[in-house]
Tab-separated table of C-alpha atoms in Angstrom:
chain	number	residue	atom	x	y	z
A	1	UNK	CA	-60.659	39.414	41.018
A	2	UNK	CA	-60.675	38.298	37.405
A	3	UNK	CA	-63.926	37.910	35.480
A	4	UNK	CA	-64.592	34.281	36.440
A	5	UNK	CA	-63.955	34.999	40.115
A	6	UNK	CA	-66.356	37.970	39.938
A	7	UNK	CA	-69.064	35.883	38.266
A	8	UNK	CA	-68.735	33.074	40.797
A	9	UNK	CA	-68.612	35.511	43.713
A	10	UNK	CA	-71.895	37.068	42.573
A	11	UNK	CA	-73.489	33.683	41.981
A	12	UNK	CA	-72.499	32.407	45.430
A	13	UNK	CA	-73.429	35.561	47.329
A	14	UNK	CA	-69.856	36.286	48.375
A	15	UNK	CA	-67.918	39.526	48.182
A	16	UNK	CA	-64.682	37.737	47.304
A	17	UNK	CA	-63.582	34.328	46.059
A	18	UNK	CA	-60.155	32.955	45.175
A	19	UNK	CA	-58.815	29.886	43.337
A	20	UNK	CA	-59.471	26.596	45.165
A	21	UNK	CA	-62.378	28.027	47.195
A	22	UNK	CA	-65.331	25.628	47.164
A	23	UNK	CA	-68.619	27.443	46.645
A	24	UNK	CA	-72.276	26.756	45.931
A	25	UNK	CA	-73.312	28.904	42.979
A	26	UNK	CA	-76.782	29.788	41.753
A	27	UNK	CA	-77.211	28.793	38.116
A	28	UNK	CA	-78.730	31.190	35.575
A	29	UNK	CA	-79.268	28.803	32.649
A	30	UNK	CA	-79.095	25.060	32.058
A	31	UNK	CA	-79.233	23.082	28.806
A	32	UNK	CA	-79.806	19.437	27.932
A	33	UNK	CA	-79.913	17.758	24.534
A	34	UNK	CA	-81.032	14.495	22.991
A	35	UNK	CA	-78.129	12.551	24.524
A	36	UNK	CA	-77.783	14.169	27.943
A	37	UNK	CA	-81.539	14.651	28.433
A	38	UNK	CA	-82.408	10.934	28.502
A	39	UNK	CA	-79.419	10.380	30.791
A	40	UNK	CA	-80.770	12.976	33.214
A	41	UNK	CA	-84.201	11.323	33.111
A	42	UNK	CA	-82.586	8.044	34.199
A	43	UNK	CA	-81.192	9.890	37.226
A	44	UNK	CA	-84.679	11.225	37.937
A	45	UNK	CA	-86.027	7.644	37.813
A	46	UNK	CA	-83.412	6.526	40.358
A	47	UNK	CA	-84.307	9.421	42.642
A	48	UNK	CA	-87.993	8.533	42.439
A	49	UNK	CA	-87.219	4.998	43.591
A	50	UNK	CA	-85.423	6.510	46.587
A	51	UNK	CA	-88.498	8.523	47.487
A	52	UNK	CA	-87.048	11.861	46.362
A	53	UNK	CA	-89.527	14.216	44.697
A	54	UNK	CA	-88.761	15.061	41.088
A	55	UNK	CA	-92.193	16.326	40.104
A	56	UNK	CA	-91.099	19.899	39.368
A	57	UNK	CA	-87.998	21.820	38.345
A	58	UNK	CA	-86.555	24.748	40.234
A	59	UNK	CA	-87.334	27.158	37.349
A	60	UNK	CA	-88.461	25.857	33.937
A	61	UNK	CA	-87.931	29.317	32.391
A	62	UNK	CA	-84.187	28.924	32.885
A	63	UNK	CA	-84.029	25.533	31.174
A	64	UNK	CA	-83.748	24.922	27.459
A	65	UNK	CA	-83.585	21.791	25.357
A	66	UNK	CA	-81.932	21.094	21.993
A	67	UNK	CA	-82.221	18.207	19.557
A	68	UNK	CA	-78.882	18.022	17.772
A	69	UNK	CA	-76.719	14.908	18.163
A	70	UNK	CA	-78.766	12.133	16.552
A	71	UNK	CA	-80.924	14.221	14.224
A	72	UNK	CA	-82.368	13.427	11.799
A	73	UNK	CA	-83.025	10.331	13.899
A	74	UNK	CA	-80.326	7.788	13.100
A	75	UNK	CA	-82.230	4.690	14.297
A	76	UNK	CA	-84.994	3.618	16.680
A	77	UNK	CA	-83.227	4.508	19.933
A	78	UNK	CA	-82.455	8.059	18.828
A	79	UNK	CA	-86.036	8.495	17.623
A	80	UNK	CA	-87.305	7.327	21.000
A	81	UNK	CA	-84.971	9.762	22.757
A	82	UNK	CA	-86.545	12.654	20.860
A	83	UNK	CA	-89.958	11.505	22.099
A	84	UNK	CA	-88.580	11.361	25.655
A	85	UNK	CA	-87.310	14.935	25.310
A	86	UNK	CA	-90.682	16.116	24.028
A	87	UNK	CA	-92.497	14.491	26.934
A	88	UNK	CA	-89.931	15.928	29.352
A	89	UNK	CA	-90.509	19.492	28.164
A	90	UNK	CA	-94.309	19.067	28.275
A	91	UNK	CA	-94.377	17.440	31.705
A	92	UNK	CA	-92.121	20.042	33.300
A	93	UNK	CA	-93.401	23.149	31.519
A	94	UNK	CA	-90.197	23.886	29.590
A	95	UNK	CA	-91.077	26.262	26.760
A	96	UNK	CA	-87.634	26.683	25.178
A	97	UNK	CA	-87.472	23.442	23.194
A	98	UNK	CA	-85.589	23.707	19.906
A	99	UNK	CA	-87.213	20.830	18.040
A	100	UNK	CA	-85.387	19.509	15.000
A	101	UNK	CA	-87.087	20.572	11.776
A	102	UNK	CA	-89.433	23.052	13.472
A	103	UNK	CA	-88.718	26.783	13.673
A	104	UNK	CA	-85.229	27.650	14.853
A	105	UNK	CA	-83.067	24.638	15.583
A	106	UNK	CA	-79.450	23.562	15.431
A	107	UNK	CA	-76.469	22.493	17.508
A	108	UNK	CA	-76.924	23.418	21.166
A	109	UNK	CA	-73.649	25.334	21.483
A	110	UNK	CA	-74.591	27.377	18.432
A	111	UNK	CA	-78.131	28.087	19.600
A	112	UNK	CA	-76.731	29.411	22.887
A	113	UNK	CA	-75.392	32.455	21.031
A	114	UNK	CA	-77.442	32.494	17.815
A	115	UNK	CA	-80.663	32.636	19.843
A	116	UNK	CA	-79.171	34.747	22.676
A	117	UNK	CA	-79.937	32.074	25.251
A	118	UNK	CA	-77.025	33.074	27.509
A	119	UNK	CA	-75.977	36.532	28.700
A	120	UNK	CA	-72.653	37.969	29.890
A	121	UNK	CA	-72.124	37.275	33.575
A	122	UNK	CA	-74.371	34.187	33.597
A	123	UNK	CA	-73.478	30.925	35.251
A	124	UNK	CA	-74.487	28.581	32.445
A	125	UNK	CA	-74.183	24.804	32.617
A	126	UNK	CA	-75.049	22.163	30.055
A	127	UNK	CA	-75.096	18.424	29.688
A	128	UNK	CA	-72.262	18.483	27.164
A	129	UNK	CA	-68.525	19.044	27.409
A	130	UNK	CA	-68.461	21.800	24.779
A	131	UNK	CA	-70.727	24.056	26.834
A	132	UNK	CA	-67.437	25.954	27.317
A	133	UNK	CA	-68.125	27.553	23.912
A	134	UNK	CA	-70.483	30.180	25.292
A	135	UNK	CA	-67.819	31.661	27.559
A	136	UNK	CA	-67.012	33.834	24.539
A	137	UNK	CA	-70.032	35.946	25.540
A	138	UNK	CA	-68.483	36.672	28.934
A	139	UNK	CA	-70.357	33.945	30.817
A	140	UNK	CA	-69.044	31.225	33.116
A	141	UNK	CA	-70.032	28.287	30.916
A	142	UNK	CA	-69.108	24.661	31.559
A	143	UNK	CA	-70.329	21.136	30.988
A	144	UNK	CA	-71.695	18.818	33.674
A	145	UNK	CA	-72.513	15.111	33.857
A	146	UNK	CA	-76.029	13.663	34.100
A	147	UNK	CA	-76.163	13.548	37.910
A	148	UNK	CA	-74.982	17.144	38.334
A	149	UNK	CA	-77.406	18.409	35.682
A	150	UNK	CA	-80.238	16.569	37.444
A	151	UNK	CA	-79.243	18.278	40.712
A	152	UNK	CA	-79.239	21.706	39.019
A	153	UNK	CA	-82.640	21.094	37.436
A	154	UNK	CA	-84.135	20.324	40.851
A	155	UNK	CA	-82.236	22.841	42.980
A	156	UNK	CA	-80.978	25.652	40.747
A	157	UNK	CA	-77.468	25.545	42.172
A	158	UNK	CA	-74.322	23.445	42.106
A	159	UNK	CA	-70.915	23.399	43.785
A	160	UNK	CA	-67.708	24.475	42.086
A	161	UNK	CA	-64.111	24.736	43.102
A	162	UNK	CA	-63.069	28.184	41.893
A	163	UNK	CA	-60.556	27.485	39.095
A	164	UNK	CA	-57.238	29.214	38.717
A	165	UNK	CA	-56.913	31.119	35.457
A	166	UNK	CA	-54.451	30.866	32.604
A	167	UNK	CA	-54.397	34.027	30.494
A	168	UNK	CA	-53.711	33.757	26.756
A	169	UNK	CA	-52.774	37.091	25.223
A	170	UNK	CA	-52.779	37.685	21.466
A	171	UNK	CA	-50.974	40.765	20.197
A	172	UNK	CA	-52.135	42.163	16.856
A	173	UNK	CA	-54.692	41.119	14.277
A	174	UNK	CA	-54.474	37.655	12.731
A	175	UNK	CA	-53.476	37.553	9.040
A	176	UNK	CA	-56.261	36.889	6.532
A	177	UNK	CA	-55.106	33.297	5.958
A	178	UNK	CA	-55.188	32.462	9.683
A	179	UNK	CA	-58.313	31.845	11.743
A	180	UNK	CA	-59.140	31.400	15.425
A	181	UNK	CA	-59.027	27.632	14.874
A	182	UNK	CA	-55.317	27.921	14.063
A	183	UNK	CA	-54.669	29.855	17.261
A	184	UNK	CA	-56.478	27.417	19.556
A	185	UNK	CA	-54.731	24.446	17.913
A	186	UNK	CA	-51.393	26.172	18.481
A	187	UNK	CA	-52.287	26.727	22.139
A	188	UNK	CA	-53.372	23.114	22.652
A	189	UNK	CA	-50.203	21.932	20.921
A	190	UNK	CA	-48.211	23.986	23.397
A	191	UNK	CA	-49.973	23.169	26.686
A	192	UNK	CA	-51.324	19.703	25.787
A	193	UNK	CA	-54.771	18.156	26.108
A	194	UNK	CA	-54.472	18.256	29.878
A	195	UNK	CA	-52.778	21.641	30.111
A	196	UNK	CA	-55.970	23.413	31.123
A	197	UNK	CA	-57.177	20.729	33.532
A	198	UNK	CA	-59.742	22.314	35.886
A	199	UNK	CA	-58.508	25.759	34.949
A	200	UNK	CA	-60.116	28.733	33.298
A	201	UNK	CA	-58.577	29.607	29.943
A	202	UNK	CA	-59.124	33.336	29.435
A	203	UNK	CA	-58.314	35.040	26.144
A	204	UNK	CA	-57.375	38.692	25.812
A	205	UNK	CA	-55.089	41.231	24.203
A	206	UNK	CA	-55.437	43.436	21.147
A	207	UNK	CA	-55.806	40.412	18.859
A	208	UNK	CA	-58.838	39.166	20.770
A	209	UNK	CA	-60.311	42.668	20.787
A	210	UNK	CA	-60.001	42.630	16.991
A	211	UNK	CA	-61.723	39.244	16.690
A	212	UNK	CA	-65.385	38.809	15.892
A	213	UNK	CA	-67.612	37.190	18.485
A	214	UNK	CA	-67.779	34.062	16.315
A	215	UNK	CA	-63.982	33.735	16.253
A	216	UNK	CA	-63.919	34.027	20.037
A	217	UNK	CA	-66.505	31.251	20.202
A	218	UNK	CA	-64.096	28.964	18.331
A	219	UNK	CA	-61.396	29.639	20.916
A	220	UNK	CA	-63.633	28.937	23.906
A	221	UNK	CA	-65.144	25.875	22.241
A	222	UNK	CA	-61.843	24.022	22.095
A	223	UNK	CA	-60.731	24.858	25.625
A	224	UNK	CA	-62.524	21.561	26.239
A	225	UNK	CA	-59.804	19.775	24.245
A	226	UNK	CA	-57.230	21.327	26.590
A	227	UNK	CA	-59.090	19.865	29.569
A	228	UNK	CA	-60.207	23.278	30.849
A	229	UNK	CA	-63.077	23.834	33.244
A	230	UNK	CA	-64.159	26.739	31.079
A	231	UNK	CA	-63.022	29.253	28.503
A	232	UNK	CA	-63.887	32.943	28.617
A	233	UNK	CA	-63.401	36.304	26.925
A	234	UNK	CA	-64.265	39.547	28.683
A	235	UNK	CA	-67.408	40.974	27.035
A	236	UNK	CA	-67.232	44.216	25.072
A	237	UNK	CA	-69.412	46.278	22.729
A	238	UNK	CA	-69.099	43.587	20.029
A	239	UNK	CA	-70.831	41.135	22.368
A	240	UNK	CA	-73.529	43.674	23.216
A	241	UNK	CA	-74.172	44.371	19.530
A	242	UNK	CA	-74.148	40.662	18.680
A	243	UNK	CA	-76.713	39.750	21.344
A	244	UNK	CA	-78.836	42.858	20.751
A	245	UNK	CA	-79.135	41.949	17.070
A	246	UNK	CA	-80.604	38.640	18.240
A	247	UNK	CA	-83.245	40.208	20.444
A	248	UNK	CA	-81.448	40.381	23.786
A	249	UNK	CA	-82.145	43.271	26.158
A	250	UNK	CA	-80.863	44.336	29.587
A	251	UNK	CA	-77.334	43.177	28.844
A	252	UNK	CA	-75.072	43.792	31.814
A	253	UNK	CA	-71.321	43.336	31.460
A	254	UNK	CA	-69.032	41.964	34.137
A	255	UNK	CA	-65.312	42.516	33.699
A	256	UNK	CA	-62.301	41.601	35.773
A	257	UNK	CA	-60.334	44.097	37.852
A	258	UNK	CA	-57.371	45.730	36.157
A	259	UNK	CA	-55.099	44.302	38.851
A	260	UNK	CA	-56.508	40.770	38.611
A	261	UNK	CA	-53.949	38.020	38.974
A	262	UNK	CA	-53.470	34.987	36.754
A	263	UNK	CA	-51.731	31.712	37.503
A	264	UNK	CA	-49.836	31.899	34.228
A	265	UNK	CA	-49.762	34.098	31.125
A	266	UNK	CA	-49.043	32.929	27.576
A	267	UNK	CA	-48.334	35.476	24.855
A	268	UNK	CA	-48.619	35.150	21.060
A	269	UNK	CA	-47.816	37.466	18.150
A	270	UNK	CA	-50.526	37.393	15.487
A	271	UNK	CA	-48.045	38.286	12.737
A	272	UNK	CA	-46.147	35.051	13.416
A	273	UNK	CA	-49.178	32.782	13.166
A	274	UNK	CA	-49.483	30.205	10.375
A	275	UNK	CA	-52.310	27.846	9.294
A	276	UNK	CA	-52.125	24.790	11.544
A	277	UNK	CA	-53.569	21.283	11.557
A	278	UNK	CA	-53.821	18.650	14.257
A	279	UNK	CA	-52.759	15.239	12.968
A	280	UNK	CA	-54.293	11.975	14.189
A	281	UNK	CA	-54.902	11.056	16.927
A	282	UNK	CA	-54.923	14.084	19.209
A	283	UNK	CA	-55.708	17.813	19.036
A	284	UNK	CA	-52.257	18.447	20.533
A	285	UNK	CA	-50.470	16.649	17.657
A	286	UNK	CA	-50.049	19.803	15.614
A	287	UNK	CA	-47.925	21.056	12.754
A	288	UNK	CA	-48.068	23.986	10.367
A	289	UNK	CA	-49.891	23.144	7.158
A	290	UNK	CA	-46.685	23.563	5.156
A	291	UNK	CA	-45.211	20.601	7.039
A	292	UNK	CA	-48.311	18.391	6.824
A	293	UNK	CA	-47.931	14.812	5.590
A	294	UNK	CA	-48.705	14.299	1.915
A	295	UNK	CA	-51.737	12.076	2.346
A	296	UNK	CA	-54.543	11.501	-0.126
A	297	UNK	CA	-57.750	12.727	1.502
A	298	UNK	CA	-61.090	10.966	1.098
A	299	UNK	CA	-63.258	13.668	2.560
A	300	UNK	CA	-63.469	17.275	3.731
A	301	UNK	CA	-66.017	18.051	6.439
A	302	UNK	CA	-67.051	21.593	7.349
A	303	UNK	CA	-69.503	21.382	10.204
A	304	UNK	CA	-70.043	21.246	13.994
A	305	UNK	CA	-70.295	23.868	16.729
A	306	UNK	CA	-66.574	24.500	16.215
A	307	UNK	CA	-66.448	25.100	12.495
A	308	UNK	CA	-69.828	25.841	10.885
A	309	UNK	CA	-70.806	29.258	12.185
A	310	UNK	CA	-71.718	31.832	9.558
A	311	UNK	CA	-68.234	33.330	9.275
A	312	UNK	CA	-66.827	29.792	8.916
A	313	UNK	CA	-69.097	29.273	5.920
A	314	UNK	CA	-68.040	32.641	4.520
A	315	UNK	CA	-64.402	31.587	4.770
A	316	UNK	CA	-65.104	28.326	2.971
A	317	UNK	CA	-67.110	30.107	0.267
A	318	UNK	CA	-64.225	32.499	-0.380
A	319	UNK	CA	-62.058	29.491	-1.234
A	320	UNK	CA	-64.660	27.456	-3.128
A	321	UNK	CA	-66.128	30.202	-5.310
A	322	UNK	CA	-65.423	29.395	-8.940
A	323	UNK	CA	-63.659	26.124	-8.061
A	324	UNK	CA	-64.587	22.430	-7.948
A	325	UNK	CA	-63.894	20.050	-5.100
A	326	UNK	CA	-61.773	16.997	-5.818
A	327	UNK	CA	-62.970	14.851	-2.903
A	328	UNK	CA	-66.228	14.143	-1.101
A	329	UNK	CA	-67.034	17.405	0.686
A	330	UNK	CA	-69.860	18.033	3.137
A	331	UNK	CA	-70.879	21.365	4.630
A	332	UNK	CA	-73.467	21.378	7.397
A	333	UNK	CA	-74.331	24.812	8.858
A	334	UNK	CA	-74.477	24.666	12.661
A	335	UNK	CA	-77.996	26.123	12.944
A	336	UNK	CA	-80.931	26.625	10.625
A	337	UNK	CA	-80.623	30.410	11.090
A	338	UNK	CA	-77.090	30.154	9.668
A	339	UNK	CA	-78.366	27.910	6.864
A	340	UNK	CA	-80.989	30.528	5.976
A	341	UNK	CA	-78.450	33.355	5.897
A	342	UNK	CA	-76.126	31.255	3.758
A	343	UNK	CA	-78.976	30.615	1.336
A	344	UNK	CA	-80.068	34.266	1.206
A	345	UNK	CA	-76.520	35.510	0.649
A	346	UNK	CA	-75.603	33.029	-2.077
A	347	UNK	CA	-73.208	30.842	-0.123
A	348	UNK	CA	-75.178	27.649	-0.685
A	349	UNK	CA	-75.091	28.211	-4.443
A	350	UNK	CA	-71.304	28.581	-4.292
A	351	UNK	CA	-71.071	25.309	-2.378
A	352	UNK	CA	-73.412	23.413	-4.683
A	353	UNK	CA	-71.693	24.773	-7.813
A	354	UNK	CA	-68.395	23.546	-6.373
A	355	UNK	CA	-69.780	20.029	-6.001
A	356	UNK	CA	-70.308	20.149	-2.234
A	357	UNK	CA	-73.067	18.240	-0.435
A	358	UNK	CA	-74.931	20.628	1.866
A	359	UNK	CA	-76.649	19.060	4.854
A	360	UNK	CA	-78.822	20.060	7.813
A	361	UNK	CA	-77.568	21.152	11.241
A	362	UNK	CA	-76.467	18.100	13.239
A	363	UNK	CA	-73.641	16.834	15.451
A	364	UNK	CA	-73.918	13.475	13.675
A	365	UNK	CA	-70.582	13.081	11.886
A	366	UNK	CA	-68.542	14.972	14.487
A	367	UNK	CA	-69.454	12.463	17.189
A	368	UNK	CA	-69.262	9.464	14.836
A	369	UNK	CA	-72.979	8.782	15.011
A	370	UNK	CA	-74.399	9.212	11.496
A	371	UNK	CA	-74.746	11.666	8.579
A	372	UNK	CA	-71.242	11.249	7.192
A	373	UNK	CA	-69.206	8.931	9.419
A	374	UNK	CA	-65.892	7.550	8.186
A	375	UNK	CA	-65.149	4.016	7.015
A	376	UNK	CA	-62.066	1.969	7.839
A	377	UNK	CA	-58.876	3.596	6.499
A	378	UNK	CA	-60.679	6.717	5.284
A	379	UNK	CA	-58.865	10.011	5.833
A	380	UNK	CA	-60.777	13.206	6.508
A	381	UNK	CA	-59.875	16.841	7.064
A	382	UNK	CA	-62.411	18.439	9.341
A	383	UNK	CA	-63.361	21.683	11.077
A	384	UNK	CA	-64.548	19.710	14.117
A	385	UNK	CA	-62.846	19.567	17.508
A	386	UNK	CA	-61.617	16.007	18.179
A	387	UNK	CA	-59.624	13.454	16.227
A	388	UNK	CA	-59.175	10.595	18.678
A	389	UNK	CA	-59.430	7.033	17.257
A	390	UNK	CA	-63.011	6.363	16.197
A	391	UNK	CA	-64.246	9.883	16.909
A	392	UNK	CA	-65.761	10.396	13.451
A	393	UNK	CA	-66.471	6.787	12.588
A	394	UNK	CA	-64.373	3.645	12.236
A	395	UNK	CA	-61.613	3.270	14.809
A	396	UNK	CA	-59.121	2.850	11.946
A	397	UNK	CA	-60.151	6.024	10.140
A	398	UNK	CA	-58.090	9.216	10.477
A	399	UNK	CA	-59.142	12.812	11.052
A	400	UNK	CA	-57.019	15.931	10.602
A	401	UNK	CA	-58.387	19.009	12.383
A	402	UNK	CA	-58.188	22.302	10.506
A	403	UNK	CA	-59.746	25.704	9.980
A	404	UNK	CA	-62.543	26.198	7.429
A	405	UNK	CA	-60.026	27.910	5.116
A	406	UNK	CA	-57.678	24.915	5.179
A	407	UNK	CA	-60.520	22.384	4.958
A	408	UNK	CA	-61.947	24.140	1.889
A	409	UNK	CA	-58.563	24.501	0.182
A	410	UNK	CA	-57.850	20.825	0.843
A	411	UNK	CA	-61.214	19.876	-0.660
A	412	UNK	CA	-60.131	21.543	-3.900
A	413	UNK	CA	-56.770	19.766	-4.133
A	414	UNK	CA	-57.494	16.465	-2.376
A	415	UNK	CA	-54.462	17.005	-0.151
A	416	UNK	CA	-53.840	19.068	2.974
A	417	UNK	CA	-53.350	22.534	1.525
A	418	UNK	CA	-52.429	26.019	2.716
A	419	UNK	CA	-55.115	28.360	1.334
A	420	UNK	CA	-52.341	30.659	0.075
A	421	UNK	CA	-51.135	27.917	-2.255
A	422	UNK	CA	-54.283	27.763	-4.376
A	423	UNK	CA	-53.702	29.141	-7.854
């Protein structure tokens, strides 16, 4: 069995599972945030009216809550949703509530690894499609809708059809001017936004072994844009060290068998990789940066669970140090712990000296909600994950997806720029 099959076999109490088997799996962790949480509470209200008890959760210690999408509160409804979340955690005895502006907080898919909320081998589900991100730790991580999350909260288990697995093998270490974002855009450009539909996308090979945990997180994050059920990387010592440094103990690794079978294998040579962008209006609409259209950019955005981890900020700082941005540029670290490290290590000063606006952790602009949305006809280059019409604001705005290196270089020139071309 491969790693996902082993995880799901353990979680369902079976010695063996295979693609297309339907199983009931015990869930190890579940997450809701300020958008999915209120949606789940509406399901609870419907169940109450049907006479179904919703007075307690199966295990509050395995539930955690994040405030990230509409924070700081964008308007009255989002403010009320935060109150609903607070009451939810109090009423059900949920202690792991990452409240915006208090202690450690940030984007849910960043907190999952920054705060070591999920361990290798876990079955982890969340009320958000980018829950896939955390598969980089060696967990089976996927998003669920409100009704399914409500079922998990009450019962601690959920059904899955065991997905078949596509294996993406990277040979060699990526060049310094290429990041994991370039690789996942290349993959999506090749297989399409439905190429991973209800499949596992597993990443491996010497190039993945060379990658940091944070780069692997970028890969798994955007398996969502390929339609995948989940993304995953087999855990190694880097994962153990990463989680241990964040207070985790009793880390147990699950790995696939050496003779595991995959539905299809895709192979890439790191030495042949180039910086890539995705043009409007799809993550699969890719081209190398050298062939990008010569458009005048209005904004560069470096943020989100995809593109504002600490190493993403380091990459941007490498470009921006000693330079000035030519267009409106916003950098929003994905968690307050990352913000603090960036401040302590001088990154924020580099950004501010370059003319960048530095903001708090939020999903706001990425999902077109607030804190930097785009106006009609505005053109943005962004480290986020989606560029469908209206995703980051007005339906007639345009978003180009790129790595932090490309987004920072483009901020300096005002046009889509290969970082190697900066003088």
